[in-house]
Short mmCIF file of C-alpha atoms in Angstrom, two decimals:
data_model
loop_
_atom_site.label_atom_id
_atom_site.label_comp_id
_atom_site.label_asym_id
_atom_site.label_seq_id
_atom_site.Cartn_x
_atom_site.Cartn_y
_atom_site.Cartn_z
CA MET A 1 -0.01 0.03 0.00
CA PRO A 2 1.34 3.52 -0.81
CA ASN A 3 1.95 5.89 2.05
CA THR A 4 -0.63 8.46 3.07
CA TYR A 5 1.23 11.75 2.90
CA GLN A 6 0.38 14.50 5.31
CA ILE A 7 -0.63 17.72 3.49
CA GLY A 8 -0.01 20.79 5.70
CA ARG A 9 -2.64 23.01 4.10
CA THR A 10 -5.38 20.55 5.11
CA GLY A 11 -4.36 20.63 8.81
CA ARG A 12 -6.73 22.07 11.38
CA VAL A 13 -5.46 23.84 14.50
CA TYR A 14 -7.26 24.30 17.77
CA VAL A 15 -6.10 26.25 20.85
CA ALA A 16 -7.67 26.57 24.30
CA GLN A 17 -6.57 27.84 27.76
CA GLU A 18 -5.68 25.23 30.41
CA SER A 19 -7.46 25.35 33.70
CA ALA A 20 -4.14 24.49 35.45
CA TYR A 21 -0.61 24.06 33.96
CA GLY A 22 -0.35 21.05 31.85
CA THR A 23 -4.07 19.99 32.42
CA GLN A 24 -5.55 18.94 29.11
CA ALA A 25 -8.51 21.06 27.85
CA SER A 26 -11.34 19.37 25.91
CA LEU A 27 -10.91 20.96 22.48
CA VAL A 28 -14.16 21.78 20.67
CA ALA A 29 -15.02 23.20 17.22
CA GLY A 30 -15.10 26.82 18.57
CA ASP A 31 -11.45 26.52 19.61
CA ALA A 32 -10.36 26.53 15.92
CA VAL A 33 -7.65 29.04 14.94
CA ARG A 34 -6.71 30.03 11.42
CA VAL A 35 -3.08 29.65 10.54
CA ILE A 36 -0.97 30.18 7.39
CA ASP A 37 1.78 28.38 5.52
CA GLY A 38 4.94 27.70 7.58
CA LYS A 39 3.44 29.02 10.80
CA VAL A 40 2.63 25.72 12.57
CA LYS A 41 5.37 24.10 14.58
CA PHE A 42 5.04 21.72 17.50
CA ASN A 43 8.49 20.50 18.55
CA GLN A 44 9.66 18.11 21.18
CA ASN A 45 12.77 16.39 22.35
CA PRO A 46 11.41 13.72 24.65
CA ARG A 47 14.71 12.63 26.30
CA ASN A 48 17.44 15.11 25.20
CA ARG A 49 19.88 12.24 25.17
CA VAL A 50 23.59 12.91 26.18
CA ASN A 51 26.60 10.74 25.72
CA SER A 52 27.89 8.96 28.78
CA LYS A 53 31.22 10.24 30.09
CA GLU A 54 32.27 6.64 31.04
CA ARG A 55 35.79 5.71 29.99
CA HIS A 56 36.72 2.63 27.91
CA ALA A 57 39.87 1.15 26.64
CA HIS A 58 38.47 1.61 23.10
CA PRO A 59 37.31 4.92 21.50
CA SER A 60 33.63 3.85 20.92
CA GLN A 61 30.63 5.47 22.53
CA ILE A 62 28.60 2.67 24.26
CA TYR A 63 26.07 4.39 26.50
CA ARG A 64 23.70 7.43 26.38
CA HIS A 65 21.55 8.83 29.12
CA ASP A 66 18.14 10.59 29.30
CA ARG A 67 17.68 14.20 30.26
CA ARG A 68 14.62 16.31 30.86
CA LYS A 69 11.93 16.51 28.20
CA THR A 70 11.67 19.86 26.32
CA ALA A 71 9.06 21.16 23.85
CA ASP A 72 8.14 24.32 22.13
CA TRP A 73 5.39 25.71 19.86
CA MET A 74 4.82 28.40 17.33
CA LEU A 75 1.67 29.48 15.49
CA GLY A 76 1.02 32.35 13.11
CA GLY A 77 -1.55 33.70 10.76
CA VAL A 78 -3.65 36.62 9.60
CA ILE A 79 -5.85 38.46 12.10
CA PHE A 80 -9.48 38.01 11.35
CA PRO A 81 -11.79 40.22 13.47
CA SER A 82 -15.19 38.55 13.82
CA GLY A 83 -16.96 41.14 11.75
CA THR A 84 -19.38 41.78 14.57
CA ILE A 85 -18.50 44.13 17.42
CA ASN A 86 -18.21 42.41 20.82
CA THR A 87 -17.61 39.01 19.22
CA LEU A 88 -14.18 37.63 20.06
CA PRO A 89 -11.68 36.77 17.32
CA ASP A 90 -10.82 33.09 16.88
CA MET A 91 -7.27 33.62 18.30
CA ASP A 92 -8.71 34.91 21.56
CA PRO A 93 -7.18 32.23 23.81
CA ILE A 94 -3.72 33.15 22.58
CA LEU A 95 -4.23 36.90 23.03
CA LYS A 96 -5.81 36.38 26.43
CA SER A 97 -2.88 34.27 27.58
CA VAL A 98 -0.25 36.63 26.24
CA PHE A 99 -1.79 39.83 27.64
CA GLY A 100 -3.33 38.23 30.73
CA GLN A 101 -6.91 39.47 30.44
CA VAL A 102 -9.73 40.51 28.08
CA ARG A 103 -12.62 42.87 28.72
CA ASN A 104 -15.63 42.79 26.41
CA VAL A 105 -18.12 45.53 27.36
CA THR A 106 -21.36 45.34 25.36
CA LEU A 107 -22.65 48.93 25.48
CA SER A 108 -24.21 50.96 22.71
CA THR A 109 -24.83 54.55 23.69
CA THR A 110 -24.58 58.07 22.29
CA ALA A 111 -22.57 61.22 22.97
CA THR A 112 -24.54 64.01 24.57
CA GLY A 113 -23.93 67.66 25.38
CA VAL A 114 -20.81 69.19 23.87
CA PRO A 115 -18.00 66.56 23.36
CA THR A 116 -14.42 67.52 22.74
CA THR A 117 -11.50 65.65 21.20
CA THR A 118 -10.72 64.11 24.64
CA THR A 119 -14.04 64.20 26.59
CA ILE A 120 -17.34 62.50 25.68
CA PRO A 121 -20.46 63.08 27.80
CA CYS A 122 -22.58 59.91 27.24
CA ALA A 123 -26.15 58.87 27.78
CA SER A 124 -24.80 55.73 29.59
CA VAL A 125 -21.43 54.40 30.70
CA THR A 126 -22.66 51.13 32.13
CA GLY A 127 -19.97 48.52 32.38
CA LEU A 128 -17.25 50.74 31.23
CA ALA A 129 -13.98 51.17 33.28
CA VAL A 130 -10.72 53.01 33.00
CA GLY A 131 -8.44 51.21 30.52
CA ASP A 132 -11.35 49.99 28.32
CA PRO A 133 -11.48 50.85 24.59
CA VAL A 134 -14.54 52.46 22.98
CA LEU A 135 -15.46 52.84 19.35
CA VAL A 136 -16.59 56.42 18.52
CA ASN A 137 -18.33 57.20 15.24
CA ILE A 138 -17.54 60.82 14.47
CA SER A 139 -20.31 61.80 11.98
CA THR A 140 -18.85 65.14 10.88
CA GLY A 141 -15.81 65.42 8.64
CA SER A 142 -13.69 62.46 7.47
CA ALA A 143 -12.61 60.91 10.74
CA GLY A 144 -15.33 58.23 10.81
CA ARG A 145 -15.00 55.42 13.31
CA VAL A 146 -12.13 55.72 15.74
CA VAL A 147 -11.04 53.66 18.76
CA ARG A 148 -9.90 55.45 21.89
CA TRP A 149 -9.09 54.29 25.44
CA ILE A 150 -10.68 55.52 28.58
CA THR A 151 -8.36 57.33 31.03
CA ALA A 152 -11.07 58.66 33.39
CA ILE A 153 -14.84 58.38 34.01
CA ASN A 154 -16.51 61.36 35.75
CA THR A 155 -20.22 60.34 36.28
CA LEU A 156 -21.40 60.12 32.65
CA THR A 157 -18.40 61.75 30.99
CA LEU A 158 -15.52 59.70 29.47
CA THR A 159 -12.02 61.13 29.12
CA VAL A 160 -10.26 59.33 26.34
CA ALA A 161 -6.71 59.15 24.93
CA PRO A 162 -5.12 59.93 22.61
CA ALA A 163 -7.05 62.93 21.40
CA MET A 164 -9.48 62.14 18.58
CA PRO A 165 -8.84 63.91 15.22
CA ALA A 166 -12.15 65.75 15.57
CA ALA A 167 -14.77 66.18 18.23
CA PRO A 168 -17.88 63.92 17.97
CA ALA A 169 -21.27 65.54 17.79
CA SER A 170 -24.11 65.06 20.27
CA GLY A 171 -25.88 61.93 19.15
CA ASP A 172 -22.83 60.19 17.63
CA ALA A 173 -22.58 56.51 18.50
CA VAL A 174 -20.20 55.33 21.27
CA LYS A 175 -19.80 51.57 21.74
CA GLY A 176 -17.91 49.28 24.06
CA CYS A 177 -15.64 46.70 22.39
CA VAL A 178 -13.11 43.95 22.98
CA GLY A 179 -9.91 45.04 24.79
CA TYR A 180 -6.78 43.06 25.78
CA SER A 181 -4.49 44.37 28.48
CA PHE A 182 -1.59 43.18 30.61
CA THR A 183 -1.72 41.70 34.11
CA THR A 184 0.96 41.15 36.75
CA ALA A 185 0.18 37.40 36.97
CA PRO A 186 1.00 35.40 33.80
CA GLY A 187 -1.94 34.46 31.60
CA ALA A 188 -3.00 30.78 31.46
CA SER A 189 -0.99 28.15 29.70
CA LEU A 190 -2.22 26.77 26.44
CA ASN A 191 -3.33 23.42 25.08
CA MET A 192 -3.29 23.13 21.32
CA ALA A 193 -3.56 20.47 18.65
CA ASN A 194 -2.95 20.09 14.87
CA TYR A 195 -4.96 17.47 12.97
CA LEU A 196 -3.43 16.42 9.69
CA THR A 197 -4.61 13.81 7.09
CA SER A 198 -3.93 10.80 9.34
CA LYS A 199 -1.66 12.12 12.04
CA SER A 200 -2.22 14.66 14.86
CA TYR A 201 -0.03 16.37 17.46
CA GLU A 202 -0.88 18.06 20.68
CA ILE A 203 1.00 20.59 22.84
CA ALA A 204 0.39 20.66 26.54
CA GLY A 205 1.54 23.39 28.86
CA GLY A 206 2.24 25.92 26.09
CA VAL A 207 3.84 29.01 27.60
CA PRO A 208 2.46 32.38 26.16
CA GLU A 209 5.91 33.91 25.91
CA ASN A 210 6.06 35.69 22.60
CA LEU A 211 3.66 37.61 20.38
CA LYS A 212 4.40 39.68 17.29
CA LEU A 213 1.85 41.76 15.35
CA THR A 214 2.76 43.23 11.99
CA PHE A 215 0.82 45.93 10.14
CA ASP A 216 1.76 46.42 6.52
CA SER A 217 0.54 49.20 4.22
CA ASN A 218 -0.25 46.69 1.46
CA ASP A 219 -1.21 43.52 3.47
CA GLU A 220 -3.49 42.08 6.16
CA ILE A 221 -2.29 42.16 9.80
CA SER A 222 -0.19 39.17 10.54
CA TRP A 223 0.47 37.57 13.97
CA GLU A 224 2.99 35.07 15.30
CA ALA A 225 3.00 33.51 18.83
CA SER A 226 5.45 31.08 20.33
CA GLY A 227 6.93 29.80 23.55
CA PRO A 228 8.26 26.72 25.34
CA ALA A 229 5.90 23.91 26.39
CA ARG A 230 5.68 20.91 28.72
CA SER A 231 5.17 18.25 26.08
CA ARG A 232 4.09 17.24 22.57
CA THR A 233 2.05 14.07 22.22
CA ARG A 234 0.95 11.96 19.18
CA PRO A 235 -1.82 11.26 18.48
CA ALA A 236 -3.74 14.29 19.87
CA GLN A 237 -7.06 14.01 21.75
CA THR A 238 -10.26 13.25 19.86
CA ASP A 239 -10.58 15.39 16.75
CA PRO A 240 -13.31 18.10 17.19
CA ALA A 241 -13.86 17.50 13.39
CA THR A 242 -15.70 20.79 12.78
CA HIS A 243 -13.49 23.88 12.38
CA THR A 244 -15.54 26.91 13.46
CA VAL A 245 -13.88 30.29 13.00
CA ALA A 246 -15.13 33.85 13.04
CA GLY A 247 -14.91 36.64 10.46
CA THR A 248 -14.39 36.61 6.67
CA THR A 249 -13.00 40.06 5.84
CA PRO A 250 -9.69 40.96 7.59
CA PRO A 251 -8.71 44.59 7.43
CA SER A 252 -5.55 45.62 5.74
CA GLY A 253 -3.15 48.45 5.46
CA LEU A 254 -5.33 50.04 2.78
CA THR A 255 -7.47 51.55 5.51
CA GLY A 256 -6.38 53.03 8.84
CA SER A 257 -3.83 55.44 10.38
CA LEU A 258 -1.01 55.99 12.81
CA ARG A 259 -1.07 58.89 15.18
CA ILE A 260 1.96 59.75 17.21
CA GLY A 261 1.04 62.40 19.69
CA ALA A 262 -1.48 64.58 17.89
CA THR A 263 0.15 64.03 14.45
CA ALA A 264 -0.99 61.60 11.80
CA GLU A 265 2.16 59.87 10.39
CA GLU A 266 2.80 58.11 7.12
CA PHE A 267 4.48 54.72 7.42
CA ILE A 268 5.04 51.55 5.42
CA LYS A 269 5.23 48.85 8.01
CA ALA A 270 4.91 48.69 11.84
CA SER A 271 5.42 45.68 14.15
CA PHE A 272 4.83 45.23 17.88
CA GLU A 273 6.54 42.46 19.89
CA ILE A 274 5.80 41.18 23.40
CA LYS A 275 8.30 39.02 25.31
CA ASN A 276 6.65 38.07 28.62
CA GLY A 277 9.81 37.03 30.46
CA LEU A 278 8.21 33.66 31.38
CA GLU A 279 10.18 30.48 32.31
CA LEU A 280 9.35 26.87 32.70
CA ASP A 281 9.77 25.28 36.14
CA ASN A 282 11.67 22.26 34.77
CA ILE A 283 14.48 21.75 37.29
CA ALA A 284 13.07 19.91 40.30
CA PHE A 285 14.65 16.64 41.41
CA GLY A 286 12.40 13.59 40.86
CA THR A 287 10.71 15.12 37.74
CA SER A 288 11.33 14.59 34.06
CA GLN A 289 9.25 17.41 32.54
CA ALA A 290 8.05 20.88 33.34
CA GLN A 291 5.72 21.26 36.30
CA ALA A 292 4.64 24.91 35.98
CA MET A 293 5.59 28.24 34.53
CA TYR A 294 6.47 31.50 36.15
CA ARG A 295 7.46 35.05 35.38
CA LYS A 296 11.28 35.24 35.57
CA SER A 297 12.07 38.73 34.24
CA LYS A 298 10.49 42.00 33.28
CA ARG A 299 8.12 42.04 30.31
CA ALA A 300 9.63 43.65 27.22
CA VAL A 301 7.37 45.31 24.73
CA THR A 302 8.92 46.88 21.60
CA ALA A 303 7.91 48.45 18.37
CA SER A 304 9.47 49.12 14.99
CA ILE A 305 8.17 51.65 12.39
CA ASP A 306 9.52 51.68 8.73
CA ALA A 307 8.82 54.92 6.94
CA ARG A 308 10.30 56.88 4.04
CA GLN A 309 12.37 59.96 4.95
CA SER A 310 10.62 63.10 4.12
CA ASP A 311 10.28 66.70 5.38
CA ASP A 312 8.16 65.36 8.24
CA VAL A 313 10.47 65.40 11.29
CA THR A 314 7.95 64.39 14.02
CA ILE A 315 9.24 60.89 14.62
CA GLU A 316 12.85 61.84 14.06
CA ASP A 317 12.65 64.59 16.69
CA LEU A 318 11.16 62.18 19.18
CA GLY A 319 14.00 59.83 18.48
CA ASP A 320 16.52 62.58 19.11
CA SER A 321 14.82 63.68 22.35
CA ASN A 322 13.81 60.16 23.66
CA ALA A 323 10.76 61.89 25.04
CA ASN A 324 7.72 59.74 25.93
CA THR A 325 4.87 60.00 23.49
CA ALA A 326 1.52 58.34 23.13
CA ALA A 327 0.72 56.58 19.90
CA LEU A 328 -2.21 54.78 18.38
CA LEU A 329 -2.37 52.55 15.24
CA GLN A 330 -5.81 51.66 13.83
CA CYS A 331 -6.38 49.24 10.93
CA GLY A 332 -9.79 49.22 9.40
CA LEU A 333 -12.76 51.61 9.48
CA THR A 334 -15.68 49.19 9.35
CA GLU A 335 -17.41 48.32 12.60
CA GLY A 336 -16.69 44.78 13.61
CA SER A 337 -13.51 44.62 11.45
CA ILE A 338 -11.29 47.21 13.19
CA VAL A 339 -8.03 46.37 15.09
CA ALA A 340 -6.28 49.08 17.05
CA VAL A 341 -3.08 49.21 19.26
CA TYR A 342 -2.53 51.90 21.86
CA MET A 343 0.76 52.77 23.35
CA PRO A 344 0.56 55.33 26.21
CA ALA A 345 4.41 55.89 26.62
CA MET A 346 6.49 55.10 23.55
CA GLU A 347 10.17 55.95 23.64
CA ILE A 348 11.73 56.07 20.21
CA ASP A 349 15.46 55.58 19.54
CA THR A 350 17.29 57.60 16.95
CA PRO A 351 17.52 55.43 13.78
CA GLU A 352 20.70 54.53 11.92
CA ASP A 353 21.20 56.41 8.74
CA ALA A 354 20.36 54.35 5.69
CA ASP A 355 21.59 55.70 2.36
CA SER A 356 19.99 54.81 -0.98
CA ASP A 357 20.14 56.08 -4.60
CA GLU A 358 16.34 56.22 -4.53
CA GLU A 359 13.85 56.89 -1.68
CA ARG A 360 15.61 56.85 1.71
CA MET A 361 14.08 54.88 4.53
CA HIS A 362 14.03 55.19 8.28
CA SER A 363 13.48 52.16 10.53
CA PHE A 364 12.57 53.46 13.93
CA LYS A 365 12.82 51.30 17.05
CA ALA A 366 11.02 51.95 20.22
CA LEU A 367 10.45 50.69 23.71
CA LEU A 368 6.86 50.70 24.90
CA LYS A 369 7.05 51.74 28.54
CA GLY A 370 4.56 51.36 31.40
CA VAL A 371 3.10 54.50 33.01
CA THR A 372 1.57 53.00 36.16
CA GLY A 373 2.32 49.39 35.36
CA ASN A 374 0.83 46.75 33.01
CA ASP A 375 -0.03 49.39 30.52
CA GLU A 376 2.78 49.23 28.01
CA MET A 377 0.41 48.38 25.15
CA TYR A 378 -3.36 47.82 24.66
CA LEU A 379 -5.12 45.95 21.83
CA ALA A 380 -8.67 46.33 20.70
CA PHE A 381 -11.22 44.70 18.31
CA ALA A 382 -13.92 47.03 17.51
#
């Protein structure tokens, strides 16, 4: 009989949070996650064998010994918002584990009184809290729908940041949306599986260590997440069979904007990277695999922005001064298909000079800093 070859494009990936480290979750159809070519890797070295140091009269290696099991994982794909506000994206378990928490406030209200670019009197603020994102539909001018983050609530008035490009009018829609933010405690570990033609693999105790989001002026938003893990097993648990995902129209760099401080900035590509500083507890005597995970070091959140050099010196000046500045990148303008990233305190480095016969480029690197803690970066789906 001929072999049955495993065709990667037919594989189906599912991801769920674990209730306790290394405890298998029961994967279901709704745990499905979209992935793309080359972005599914479940690795394991079950014994990490080493050569014995025993001496012999001959030069041959006779014995080898077992060491601790190690494993790691990587997934990546295109971000698909659900298409419906307040409906979570299919990669929610990964985002929730990397950031630590998600808030999803279902509120549809309107602006009242005389709003400004930073304050919005509302008919209702039920369920909203400082740190939540809101979607504001500015009916006058060309601003349209913009995502902003709440910095204060005074009775029925929201203070938001950064400043909107124009003030909404009384009666304009204000809606709660899905927001991810950091926590001091690490997010939950991950259980994930990949079901191929006739083989399947499962990761247990996946550590939510790394996340990278890339926004390109001529492409959809891409994501890549990775980390160490407790183990990889084959075959995986029972196949959920049905692969249920949300959303059909991902936003791209054809719509959206980047605002640094109060200025709209042109750019070609921007990426944001989170390194959570997590470590496996894989050292205890009497054990052969990881027992838990913990936060070993400070979280590092960085950004890079690629832009053509022009007469606009806003970002260059910030790089020279290293002054903190707030920034917001929004991709998409259609409700239900908007993704936004907010950085309250971005410190930009001076870029290296890059010469060219044609258009000159700047590649800015930045550290996203905390202000009061656990607030280096926020992510919203609106």
